[in-house]
Amino acid sequence: MSATTVSPEILNTYEMVIGLEVHAQLLTKTKAFCGDSTTFGAEPNTNTSPLTLGHPGTLPVLNREMVEFTIRMGLATNSSIRPVSMFARKHYFYPDLPKGYQISQYDDPICYDGHVVIEYENSVKETIMKRIGITRIHLEEDAGKSIHDLDLERLVDLNRAGVPLIEIVSEPDIRSEKEAVAYLTQIRQTLLYLGICDGNMEEGSLRCDVNISVRKKGAEKYGTRAEVKNMNSFRNVEKAIIHEFQRQVAIVEAGGTVIQQPRMWEAGEGVTRPLRSKERAHDYRYFPEPDLPPVHVDQAWIDRVRATLPELALARKQRFIAEFGLPMYDAAILTVERDVAQYFEDCCMALTERTKERFKLVSNWLMTEVLRILSEKKISIAEFGVAPQAIAELVELFASDVINSKVAKEIFPDVIAGKSPKAIVDERGLAQVSDTGFIVEIVDRILTENQGEVDKYKGGRKNVFGFFVGKTLAATKGKANPKVVTQILQERLDA
Ligand code: ADP
Ligand code: MG
């Protein structure tokens, strides 16, 4: 059934109901149930031992680090941690799964009953905070990768087989594509802050299944959901949701029923399609994994993990607003990555005069200069290599009018190259001139040389003022203090 278009008025009488299942690859050094390496990008089929290959007679051994990472995520999402949880076998037959089953958790996942608070701006720019329930977080192992873009050959790379995953299942609390993206952003950020997943969607370390149904606004009963599998970018999640909403409303409006089925997103065409029935005729025949004992997590372990949790993004953002006086916009950008947030704090701590005005200047400098360079060079703040002290020194040079921000920008490449801002300013004689007598001389010369412009200004063309400021600054090679220049020009011209 293809989606015919539905008018916006009709769409507006429906609401969407969304629940997300997020799969996150854990950054453990070794696989979930054996010692094979998990490094991404290794030669195909080199991170494989008889265990990964599912040879008969091999036995799984539980990776403690993976359990610890899952407890971290559980605590960060306000979940309860189950003292005793079990593994189960989920059976299906596919070339990327040599054992013929995936070790997962079924009845008693390790984390349950959690929630996160998302924050986003609605269409009228109000900040909305909303609680989204987390039904469960369970542990499982990933399958290998089959590569079928060659005509007749089908290849399989088992490096990924057995890499630990957590699946984070949300309650159907999400009501719009905006909320879905805010939720995913929050989950991804939490994983990154905890240092348990690299969050790289292109490489598949973070994948998401979108469950979506529609119902008439005001209705209580949920509609039948479709499940769009394996989304690998936020942008696609957003588009797939908008498309599915329209498709399902069209079906319901035409008197049909939505079928519960897995679908896939065709990014090129911008539509979802049912997965071929062969790919979804699953009877997983779950049963308890006999080769692994139950996982015991005692209170002492939970307490130890809790004590090592970092401050998470939302809390840090709120603290940046309260403690450093940053606008919400700045605080949000500076807390996207934990290392950037830390860098900002380190710069602020390195200031000799710690005032809100200077914190804001640091924020401006990071947002406009530093983050731009990071994205241009595609490097992380750790690879940036400029000491926070150097940023603080630079900011203080223009905060105290020793240089103006134009000069600050000019010398920044040298600061990145490792020179101290103060040393550069001294060596190159860049300190700006606030000496009134010197500036007055230059201003007077410029006014005499440009009598025509002066007449225009006096005749009411006030925007000529900028021309004089520009000329004066140029005549001092950018070194004159713009505030002093402006003041003197005003005295001369408006007299
Ligand atoms: P399964 O394991 O078959 O995918 P689950 O019961 O675990 O089924 O649900 C998976 C996801 O579907 C959860 O995120 C849940 O919130 C969501 N979900 C359940 N019912 C609906 C519904 N009617 N509409 C939208 N999402 C739903
Ligand atoms: Mg599902």
Short mmCIF file of C-alpha atoms and ligand atoms in Angstrom, two decimals:
data_model
loop_
_atom_site.label_atom_id
_atom_site.label_comp_id
_atom_site.label_asym_id
_atom_site.label_seq_id
_atom_site.Cartn_x
_atom_site.Cartn_y
_atom_site.Cartn_z
CA MET A 1 0.00 0.00 0.00
CA SER A 2 1.55 3.31 -0.94
CA ALA A 3 0.97 6.47 0.97
CA THR A 4 -1.37 8.83 -0.79
CA THR A 5 -1.09 12.37 0.43
CA VAL A 6 -3.15 13.45 3.38
CA SER A 7 -4.03 17.08 3.95
CA PRO A 8 -2.22 18.87 6.79
CA GLU A 9 -5.64 19.45 8.44
CA ILE A 10 -6.27 15.72 8.64
CA LEU A 11 -2.69 14.93 9.70
CA ASN A 12 -3.20 17.43 12.48
CA THR A 13 -6.02 15.35 13.98
CA TYR A 14 -3.60 12.47 14.57
CA GLU A 15 -0.60 12.04 16.82
CA MET A 16 2.37 9.77 16.53
CA VAL A 17 3.49 7.36 19.22
CA ILE A 18 7.13 6.34 19.08
CA GLY A 19 9.36 3.95 21.02
CA LEU A 20 13.05 3.60 20.15
CA GLU A 21 15.39 0.66 20.45
CA VAL A 22 19.00 1.83 20.42
CA HIS A 23 21.89 -0.58 19.93
CA ALA A 24 25.21 0.69 21.21
CA GLN A 25 28.51 -1.06 20.70
CA LEU A 26 30.53 -1.02 23.90
CA LEU A 27 34.13 0.15 23.90
CA THR A 28 35.49 -2.87 25.71
CA LYS A 29 38.95 -4.01 24.66
CA THR A 30 37.80 -7.57 24.06
CA LYS A 31 34.62 -9.29 22.90
CA ALA A 32 31.61 -10.13 25.05
CA PHE A 33 32.39 -13.77 25.69
CA CYS A 34 36.00 -14.31 24.58
CA GLY A 35 39.36 -12.54 24.45
CA ASP A 36 39.28 -11.56 20.76
CA SER A 37 40.09 -7.93 20.06
CA THR A 38 37.31 -5.47 19.19
CA THR A 39 39.38 -2.95 17.19
CA PHE A 40 37.43 -1.47 14.30
CA GLY A 41 38.92 -1.59 10.81
CA ALA A 42 41.20 -4.61 11.31
CA GLU A 43 41.77 -6.92 8.29
CA PRO A 44 38.56 -8.92 7.78
CA ASN A 45 38.33 -12.09 9.86
CA THR A 46 41.48 -11.43 11.87
CA ASN A 47 39.74 -10.68 15.20
CA THR A 48 38.48 -14.22 15.31
CA SER A 49 39.32 -17.26 17.40
CA PRO A 50 37.49 -20.61 17.48
CA LEU A 51 35.08 -19.00 19.97
CA THR A 52 34.04 -16.23 17.60
CA LEU A 53 33.80 -18.77 14.82
CA GLY A 54 31.45 -20.89 16.91
CA HIS A 55 33.50 -24.05 16.80
CA PRO A 56 31.97 -26.97 18.70
CA GLY A 57 33.34 -27.45 22.18
CA THR A 58 34.21 -23.80 22.85
CA LEU A 59 32.67 -22.17 25.91
CA PRO A 60 31.81 -18.50 26.47
CA VAL A 61 33.40 -16.53 29.31
CA LEU A 62 31.66 -13.38 30.52
CA ASN A 63 33.52 -10.08 30.02
CA ARG A 64 33.32 -8.24 33.35
CA GLU A 65 34.04 -4.84 31.76
CA MET A 66 30.94 -5.18 29.61
CA VAL A 67 28.76 -5.73 32.67
CA GLU A 68 30.35 -2.74 34.37
CA PHE A 69 29.70 -0.51 31.32
CA THR A 70 26.08 -1.59 31.30
CA ILE A 71 25.70 -0.75 34.98
CA ARG A 72 27.15 2.70 34.19
CA MET A 73 24.51 3.27 31.53
CA GLY A 74 21.81 1.89 33.81
CA LEU A 75 22.72 4.28 36.61
CA ALA A 76 23.06 7.23 34.22
CA THR A 77 19.50 6.57 32.99
CA ASN A 78 18.04 6.21 36.49
CA SER A 79 17.40 2.51 35.95
CA SER A 80 17.15 -0.22 38.54
CA ILE A 81 19.93 -2.79 38.35
CA ARG A 82 18.86 -6.40 38.69
CA PRO A 83 20.93 -8.32 41.27
CA VAL A 84 20.76 -11.52 39.24
CA SER A 85 20.23 -11.56 35.49
CA MET A 86 20.38 -14.34 32.95
CA PHE A 87 21.52 -14.81 29.38
CA ALA A 88 19.39 -16.42 26.72
CA ARG A 89 20.00 -17.81 23.27
CA LYS A 90 18.18 -16.16 20.40
CA HIS A 91 18.23 -18.47 17.42
CA TYR A 92 18.31 -17.62 13.77
CA PHE A 93 20.19 -18.87 10.80
CA TYR A 94 22.31 -16.37 8.88
CA PRO A 95 25.86 -16.49 7.54
CA ASP A 96 26.97 -13.67 9.86
CA LEU A 97 26.09 -15.76 12.93
CA PRO A 98 28.33 -18.83 13.01
CA LYS A 99 26.95 -20.29 16.26
CA GLY A 100 23.41 -20.27 14.88
CA TYR A 101 22.27 -18.22 17.87
CA GLN A 102 23.03 -14.89 19.46
CA ILE A 103 23.64 -14.65 23.19
CA SER A 104 21.25 -12.01 24.51
CA GLN A 105 19.00 -11.35 27.48
CA TYR A 106 15.30 -11.96 27.39
CA ASP A 107 13.20 -12.21 30.55
CA ASP A 108 15.39 -10.48 33.09
CA PRO A 109 17.50 -7.75 31.52
CA ILE A 110 20.24 -6.32 33.69
CA CYS A 111 18.69 -2.80 33.84
CA TYR A 112 15.00 -1.90 33.91
CA ASP A 113 12.58 0.86 34.78
CA GLY A 114 14.71 3.92 34.05
CA HIS A 115 14.14 7.30 32.46
CA VAL A 116 15.95 10.23 30.92
CA VAL A 117 14.92 13.86 30.73
CA ILE A 118 15.15 15.38 27.28
CA GLU A 119 15.28 19.09 26.56
CA TYR A 120 14.39 20.63 23.21
CA GLU A 121 12.93 23.71 21.60
CA ASN A 122 9.42 23.42 20.19
CA SER A 123 8.16 25.18 17.07
CA VAL A 124 7.50 28.41 18.97
CA LYS A 125 10.98 28.37 20.53
CA GLU A 126 9.94 27.39 24.02
CA THR A 127 12.28 25.07 25.89
CA ILE A 128 10.45 21.86 26.66
CA MET A 129 11.67 19.33 29.21
CA LYS A 130 10.16 15.89 29.06
CA ARG A 131 10.69 12.56 30.77
CA ILE A 132 11.06 9.52 28.52
CA GLY A 133 10.82 6.11 30.18
CA ILE A 134 13.48 3.46 29.61
CA THR A 135 11.84 0.04 29.69
CA ARG A 136 15.04 -1.97 29.78
CA ILE A 137 18.71 -2.12 28.90
CA HIS A 138 20.03 -5.53 28.09
CA LEU A 139 23.31 -7.06 27.05
CA GLU A 140 23.93 -8.99 23.89
CA GLU A 141 26.59 -9.78 21.31
CA ASP A 142 26.75 -8.36 17.81
CA ALA A 143 26.67 -10.46 14.66
CA GLY A 144 29.29 -10.32 11.88
CA LYS A 145 28.92 -8.28 8.74
CA SER A 146 27.85 -9.74 5.44
CA ILE A 147 28.89 -7.89 2.37
CA HIS A 148 26.72 -8.50 -0.68
CA ASP A 149 27.54 -5.83 -3.14
CA LEU A 150 29.41 -8.24 -5.38
CA ASP A 151 27.27 -9.89 -8.03
CA LEU A 152 27.54 -13.54 -7.31
CA GLU A 153 29.71 -13.68 -4.27
CA ARG A 154 28.62 -13.11 -0.75
CA LEU A 155 31.35 -12.32 1.73
CA VAL A 156 31.27 -12.30 5.47
CA ASP A 157 33.55 -10.54 7.96
CA LEU A 158 33.30 -11.97 11.46
CA ASN A 159 35.42 -9.35 13.21
CA ARG A 160 32.27 -7.77 14.62
CA ALA A 161 30.75 -11.11 15.67
CA GLY A 162 30.71 -11.24 19.45
CA VAL A 163 31.40 -7.54 20.05
CA PRO A 164 29.34 -6.48 23.08
CA LEU A 165 26.21 -4.42 22.56
CA ILE A 166 23.66 -2.92 24.84
CA GLU A 167 20.12 -2.48 23.64
CA ILE A 168 18.32 0.44 25.23
CA VAL A 169 14.54 0.16 24.83
CA SER A 170 12.39 3.21 25.46
CA GLU A 171 8.76 3.33 26.49
CA PRO A 172 6.40 4.56 23.76
CA ASP A 173 6.59 8.06 25.28
CA ILE A 174 7.90 9.94 22.25
CA ARG A 175 5.39 12.05 20.33
CA SER A 176 7.23 13.78 17.51
CA GLU A 177 10.30 13.51 15.30
CA LYS A 178 11.80 16.38 17.31
CA GLU A 179 11.43 14.46 20.55
CA ALA A 180 12.90 11.37 18.89
CA VAL A 181 16.00 13.29 17.82
CA ALA A 182 16.30 14.97 21.24
CA TYR A 183 16.07 11.56 22.90
CA LEU A 184 18.68 10.01 20.59
CA THR A 185 20.98 13.00 21.08
CA GLN A 186 20.66 12.60 24.82
CA ILE A 187 21.32 8.83 24.73
CA ARG A 188 24.33 9.29 22.45
CA GLN A 189 25.71 12.08 24.61
CA THR A 190 25.28 10.00 27.75
CA LEU A 191 27.14 7.07 26.16
CA LEU A 192 29.95 9.43 25.18
CA TYR A 193 30.14 11.12 28.59
CA LEU A 194 30.33 7.69 30.18
CA GLY A 195 33.08 6.70 27.74
CA ILE A 196 31.41 3.37 26.97
CA CYS A 197 30.58 3.81 23.26
CA ASP A 198 32.12 5.97 20.55
CA GLY A 199 28.67 6.93 19.26
CA ASN A 200 29.79 6.69 15.65
CA MET A 201 26.64 6.09 13.62
CA GLU A 202 28.38 5.91 10.25
CA GLU A 203 30.54 3.03 11.43
CA GLY A 204 27.52 1.38 13.01
CA SER A 205 28.57 1.66 16.66
CA LEU A 206 25.19 3.24 17.30
CA ARG A 207 22.07 2.02 15.48
CA CYS A 208 18.43 2.54 16.09
CA ASP A 209 15.10 0.84 15.38
CA VAL A 210 12.13 3.18 15.26
CA ASN A 211 8.74 1.80 16.38
CA ILE A 212 5.93 4.07 15.34
CA SER A 213 2.16 4.00 15.36
CA VAL A 214 -0.55 6.63 14.94
CA ARG A 215 -3.77 7.37 16.77
CA LYS A 216 -6.42 10.05 16.72
CA LYS A 217 -5.52 12.89 19.07
CA GLY A 218 -7.27 12.27 22.37
CA ALA A 219 -7.53 8.52 21.81
CA GLU A 220 -6.18 6.36 24.58
CA LYS A 221 -5.45 3.12 22.81
CA TYR A 222 -2.22 2.83 20.85
CA GLY A 223 -2.40 1.98 17.19
CA THR A 224 -0.53 -0.90 15.57
CA ARG A 225 3.14 -0.10 15.15
CA ALA A 226 5.53 -0.60 12.31
CA GLU A 227 9.21 -0.99 13.11
CA VAL A 228 11.76 0.77 10.89
CA LYS A 229 14.99 -1.16 11.38
CA ASN A 230 18.63 -0.17 11.52
CA MET A 231 18.65 3.58 11.09
CA ASN A 232 22.14 5.03 11.01
CA SER A 233 21.69 8.78 11.19
CA PHE A 234 19.52 11.22 13.13
CA ARG A 235 18.54 12.92 9.90
CA ASN A 236 17.20 9.63 8.51
CA VAL A 237 15.34 8.87 11.73
CA GLU A 238 13.63 12.23 11.44
CA LYS A 239 12.71 11.73 7.79
CA ALA A 240 11.55 8.15 8.29
CA ILE A 241 9.26 9.21 11.13
CA ILE A 242 7.67 11.99 9.10
CA HIS A 243 7.15 9.60 6.21
CA GLU A 244 5.76 6.75 8.35
CA PHE A 245 3.35 9.09 10.08
CA GLN A 246 1.87 10.19 6.77
CA ARG A 247 1.81 6.65 5.38
CA GLN A 248 -0.01 5.24 8.40
CA VAL A 249 -2.50 8.11 8.64
CA ALA A 250 -3.28 7.63 4.95
CA ILE A 251 -3.97 3.94 5.57
CA VAL A 252 -6.21 4.59 8.55
CA GLU A 253 -8.05 7.41 6.76
CA ALA A 254 -8.73 5.09 3.82
CA GLY A 255 -10.33 2.64 6.23
CA GLY A 256 -7.42 0.18 6.20
CA THR A 257 -5.33 -1.23 9.03
CA VAL A 258 -1.64 -0.79 9.67
CA ILE A 259 0.20 -4.10 9.67
CA GLN A 260 2.67 -4.81 12.44
CA GLN A 261 5.85 -5.41 10.49
CA PRO A 262 9.54 -4.61 10.25
CA ARG A 263 10.29 -2.11 7.53
CA MET A 264 13.42 -0.57 6.13
CA TRP A 265 14.18 3.03 5.22
CA GLU A 266 15.08 3.65 1.61
CA ALA A 267 17.08 6.84 2.05
CA GLY A 268 17.37 7.46 -1.70
CA GLU A 269 13.63 7.43 -2.31
CA GLY A 270 12.62 8.76 1.09
CA VAL A 271 10.18 5.92 1.78
CA THR A 272 9.94 2.88 4.05
CA ARG A 273 9.38 -0.62 2.62
CA PRO A 274 8.50 -3.91 4.28
CA LEU A 275 11.51 -6.18 4.76
CA ARG A 276 11.31 -9.27 2.57
CA SER A 277 9.29 -11.90 4.39
CA LYS A 278 12.25 -14.29 4.38
CA GLU A 279 14.16 -11.76 6.46
CA ARG A 280 11.48 -11.43 9.09
CA ALA A 281 9.97 -14.90 9.44
CA HIS A 282 11.70 -15.33 12.79
CA ASP A 283 10.85 -17.69 15.52
CA TYR A 284 13.78 -17.04 17.79
CA ARG A 285 13.18 -20.03 20.06
CA TYR A 286 14.63 -18.19 23.04
CA PHE A 287 15.90 -20.42 25.80
CA PRO A 288 18.23 -19.91 28.76
CA GLU A 289 21.92 -19.98 27.84
CA PRO A 290 23.22 -23.13 29.54
CA ASP A 291 26.93 -22.29 29.19
CA LEU A 292 26.90 -19.05 31.18
CA PRO A 293 26.11 -18.71 34.87
CA PRO A 294 23.74 -15.92 36.01
CA VAL A 295 25.33 -12.47 36.35
CA HIS A 296 25.42 -11.36 39.98
CA VAL A 297 25.64 -7.63 40.66
CA ASP A 298 25.83 -6.79 44.35
CA GLN A 299 25.18 -3.43 45.98
CA ALA A 300 28.90 -2.85 46.62
CA TRP A 301 29.61 -3.09 42.89
CA ILE A 302 26.75 -0.71 42.07
CA ASP A 303 28.03 1.76 44.69
CA ARG A 304 31.55 1.58 43.30
CA VAL A 305 30.31 2.30 39.79
CA ARG A 306 28.05 5.10 40.97
CA ALA A 307 31.02 6.78 42.67
CA THR A 308 32.88 6.94 39.36
CA LEU A 309 30.04 8.40 37.26
CA PRO A 310 30.95 11.72 35.65
CA GLU A 311 28.66 14.73 35.74
CA LEU A 312 26.38 14.21 32.72
CA ALA A 313 25.68 16.68 29.94
CA LEU A 314 22.37 18.07 31.12
CA ALA A 315 23.66 18.70 34.65
CA ARG A 316 26.81 20.28 33.29
CA LYS A 317 24.83 22.51 30.96
CA GLN A 318 22.70 23.72 33.85
CA ARG A 319 25.79 24.33 35.93
CA PHE A 320 27.44 26.32 33.11
CA ILE A 321 24.40 28.58 33.10
CA ALA A 322 24.30 28.99 36.88
CA GLU A 323 28.01 29.10 37.68
CA PHE A 324 29.53 30.80 34.63
CA GLY A 325 26.49 32.87 33.67
CA LEU A 326 26.47 31.49 30.12
CA PRO A 327 23.39 31.84 27.92
CA MET A 328 21.59 28.52 27.38
CA TYR A 329 22.74 28.48 23.75
CA ASP A 330 26.42 28.65 24.69
CA ALA A 331 26.02 26.12 27.48
CA ALA A 332 24.34 23.64 25.15
CA ILE A 333 27.07 23.89 22.51
CA LEU A 334 29.93 23.70 24.98
CA THR A 335 28.56 20.58 26.68
CA VAL A 336 27.93 18.48 23.57
CA GLU A 337 31.27 16.79 24.19
CA ARG A 338 32.67 16.13 27.61
CA ASP A 339 36.23 17.06 26.63
CA VAL A 340 35.14 20.39 25.16
CA ALA A 341 33.16 21.16 28.31
CA GLN A 342 36.23 20.36 30.41
CA TYR A 343 38.41 22.53 28.16
CA PHE A 344 36.05 25.45 28.65
CA GLU A 345 36.24 25.04 32.42
CA ASP A 346 40.03 24.74 32.31
CA CYS A 347 40.27 27.97 30.28
CA CYS A 348 38.02 29.77 32.75
CA MET A 349 40.05 28.51 35.71
CA ALA A 350 43.23 29.79 34.04
CA LEU A 351 41.91 33.37 33.89
CA THR A 352 43.58 35.74 36.33
CA GLU A 353 40.35 37.67 36.71
CA ARG A 354 37.37 35.33 36.92
CA THR A 355 34.31 37.34 36.02
CA LYS A 356 31.16 36.43 34.09
CA GLU A 357 32.16 38.87 31.35
CA ARG A 358 35.42 37.02 30.86
CA PHE A 359 33.75 33.59 30.99
CA LYS A 360 31.49 34.78 28.18
CA LEU A 361 34.53 35.95 26.20
CA VAL A 362 36.11 32.52 26.63
CA SER A 363 32.84 30.93 25.48
CA ASN A 364 32.72 33.18 22.40
CA TRP A 365 36.30 32.37 21.55
CA LEU A 366 35.76 28.62 21.86
CA MET A 367 32.51 28.62 19.91
CA THR A 368 33.64 30.82 17.03
CA GLU A 369 37.36 30.11 16.70
CA VAL A 370 38.25 26.82 18.37
CA LEU A 371 35.23 24.70 17.42
CA ARG A 372 35.45 25.98 13.85
CA ILE A 373 39.06 24.87 13.60
CA LEU A 374 38.24 21.47 15.12
CA SER A 375 35.54 20.84 12.56
CA GLU A 376 37.66 22.13 9.67
CA LYS A 377 40.58 19.93 10.62
CA LYS A 378 38.32 17.09 11.76
CA ILE A 379 40.21 16.75 15.02
CA SER A 380 39.17 16.44 18.65
CA ILE A 381 39.94 18.97 21.36
CA ALA A 382 42.55 16.52 22.69
CA GLU A 383 44.34 16.69 19.34
CA PHE A 384 44.08 20.48 19.21
CA GLY A 385 47.10 20.82 21.46
CA VAL A 386 46.66 24.40 22.70
CA ALA A 387 46.95 24.74 26.47
CA PRO A 388 43.89 26.28 28.16
CA GLN A 389 46.32 28.79 29.72
CA ALA A 390 47.12 30.16 26.24
CA ILE A 391 43.43 30.71 25.49
CA ALA A 392 42.96 32.41 28.85
CA GLU A 393 45.98 34.66 28.19
CA LEU A 394 44.69 35.60 24.75
CA VAL A 395 41.21 36.38 26.01
CA GLU A 396 42.65 38.52 28.80
CA LEU A 397 44.78 40.48 26.33
CA PHE A 398 41.71 41.69 24.52
CA ALA A 399 39.48 41.83 27.59
CA SER A 400 41.92 44.34 29.05
CA ASP A 401 42.22 46.27 25.76
CA VAL A 402 45.87 45.41 25.15
CA ILE A 403 44.87 44.08 21.74
CA ASN A 404 41.58 44.17 19.90
CA SER A 405 39.78 41.05 18.75
CA LYS A 406 40.93 41.54 15.17
CA VAL A 407 44.57 41.27 16.25
CA ALA A 408 43.65 38.35 18.50
CA LYS A 409 42.35 36.49 15.46
CA GLU A 410 45.43 37.37 13.45
CA ILE A 411 47.85 35.98 15.98
CA PHE A 412 45.79 32.87 16.77
CA PRO A 413 47.58 30.68 14.19
CA ASP A 414 50.87 31.44 15.99
CA VAL A 415 49.27 30.59 19.33
CA ILE A 416 48.13 27.27 17.85
CA ALA A 417 51.70 26.75 16.67
CA GLY A 418 52.78 26.92 20.30
CA LYS A 419 53.73 30.55 20.99
CA SER A 420 52.55 32.46 24.01
CA PRO A 421 50.07 35.22 23.09
CA LYS A 422 51.89 37.76 25.27
CA ALA A 423 55.24 36.94 23.65
CA ILE A 424 53.76 37.38 20.15
CA VAL A 425 52.25 40.75 21.06
CA ASP A 426 55.54 41.96 22.57
CA GLU A 427 57.76 40.68 19.77
CA ARG A 428 55.63 42.12 17.01
CA GLY A 429 54.69 45.33 18.83
CA LEU A 430 51.01 44.62 18.44
CA ALA A 431 49.79 46.15 21.66
CA GLN A 432 47.06 48.52 20.71
CA VAL A 433 47.49 52.21 21.11
CA SER A 434 45.17 53.95 23.50
CA ASP A 435 47.41 57.01 23.63
CA THR A 436 44.91 59.77 22.89
CA GLY A 437 47.43 62.31 21.58
CA PHE A 438 48.71 59.90 18.95
CA ILE A 439 45.22 58.93 17.81
CA VAL A 440 43.99 62.55 17.73
CA GLU A 441 46.81 63.40 15.31
CA ILE A 442 45.81 60.65 12.94
CA VAL A 443 42.08 61.40 13.20
CA ASP A 444 42.67 65.05 12.38
CA ARG A 445 44.79 64.17 9.37
CA ILE A 446 42.08 61.81 8.06
CA LEU A 447 39.33 64.36 8.54
CA THR A 448 41.33 66.98 6.61
CA GLU A 449 42.09 64.57 3.79
CA ASN A 450 38.43 63.56 3.46
CA GLN A 451 36.57 66.85 3.68
CA GLY A 452 33.91 65.59 1.26
CA GLU A 453 32.97 62.74 3.57
CA VAL A 454 32.95 65.08 6.56
CA ASP A 455 30.43 67.30 4.78
CA LYS A 456 28.26 64.29 4.01
CA TYR A 457 28.32 63.29 7.65
CA LYS A 458 27.45 66.76 8.82
CA GLY A 459 24.68 66.81 6.24
CA GLY A 460 23.05 63.87 7.96
CA ARG A 461 24.67 60.80 6.38
CA LYS A 462 25.49 59.25 9.77
CA ASN A 463 26.62 55.95 8.30
CA VAL A 464 29.80 57.64 7.01
CA PHE A 465 31.04 57.33 10.59
CA GLY A 466 32.15 53.74 9.96
CA PHE A 467 34.29 54.95 7.08
CA PHE A 468 36.29 57.19 9.42
CA VAL A 469 36.71 54.45 12.01
CA GLY A 470 37.97 52.09 9.29
CA LYS A 471 40.40 54.68 7.89
CA THR A 472 41.83 55.47 11.32
CA LEU A 473 42.30 51.85 12.25
CA ALA A 474 43.94 51.14 8.90
CA ALA A 475 46.30 54.09 9.35
CA THR A 476 47.43 52.60 12.69
CA LYS A 477 47.72 49.11 11.18
CA GLY A 478 44.85 47.94 13.34
CA LYS A 479 46.62 48.86 16.55
CA ALA A 480 44.51 51.79 17.66
CA ASN A 481 41.99 50.99 20.35
CA PRO A 482 38.64 51.17 18.52
CA LYS A 483 36.89 52.52 21.61
CA VAL A 484 39.28 55.47 21.84
CA VAL A 485 39.03 56.05 18.07
CA THR A 486 35.24 56.13 18.25
CA GLN A 487 35.28 58.50 21.17
CA ILE A 488 37.66 60.96 19.50
CA LEU A 489 35.79 60.86 16.20
CA GLN A 490 32.55 61.60 18.00
CA GLU A 491 34.12 64.57 19.77
CA ARG A 492 35.44 65.93 16.48
CA LEU A 493 32.46 65.29 14.22
CA ASP A 494 29.55 65.92 16.51
CA ALA A 495 31.06 69.03 18.06
P1 ADP B 1 9.79 -6.18 20.14
O1 ADP B 1 10.82 -6.81 20.99
O2 ADP B 1 8.92 -7.12 19.41
O3 ADP B 1 10.34 -5.16 19.21
P2 ADP B 1 8.86 -4.59 22.44
O4 ADP B 1 7.62 -4.82 23.26
O5 ADP B 1 10.16 -4.82 23.10
O6 ADP B 1 8.73 -5.44 21.11
O7 ADP B 1 8.76 -3.09 21.96
C1 ADP B 1 9.72 -2.52 21.20
C2 ADP B 1 9.53 -1.01 21.14
O8 ADP B 1 8.27 -0.67 20.59
C3 ADP B 1 9.61 -0.29 22.46
O9 ADP B 1 10.50 0.79 22.31
C4 ADP B 1 8.20 0.22 22.70
O10 ADP B 1 8.20 1.46 23.38
C5 ADP B 1 7.69 0.39 21.30
N1 ADP B 1 6.25 0.26 21.18
C6 ADP B 1 5.45 -0.67 21.72
N2 ADP B 1 4.18 -0.49 21.33
C7 ADP B 1 4.15 0.59 20.51
C8 ADP B 1 3.12 1.27 19.77
N3 ADP B 1 1.87 0.87 19.77
N4 ADP B 1 3.49 2.33 19.04
C9 ADP B 1 4.77 2.75 19.00
N5 ADP B 1 5.77 2.14 19.66
C10 ADP B 1 5.47 1.08 20.41
MG MG B 2 11.92 -4.57 18.37
#
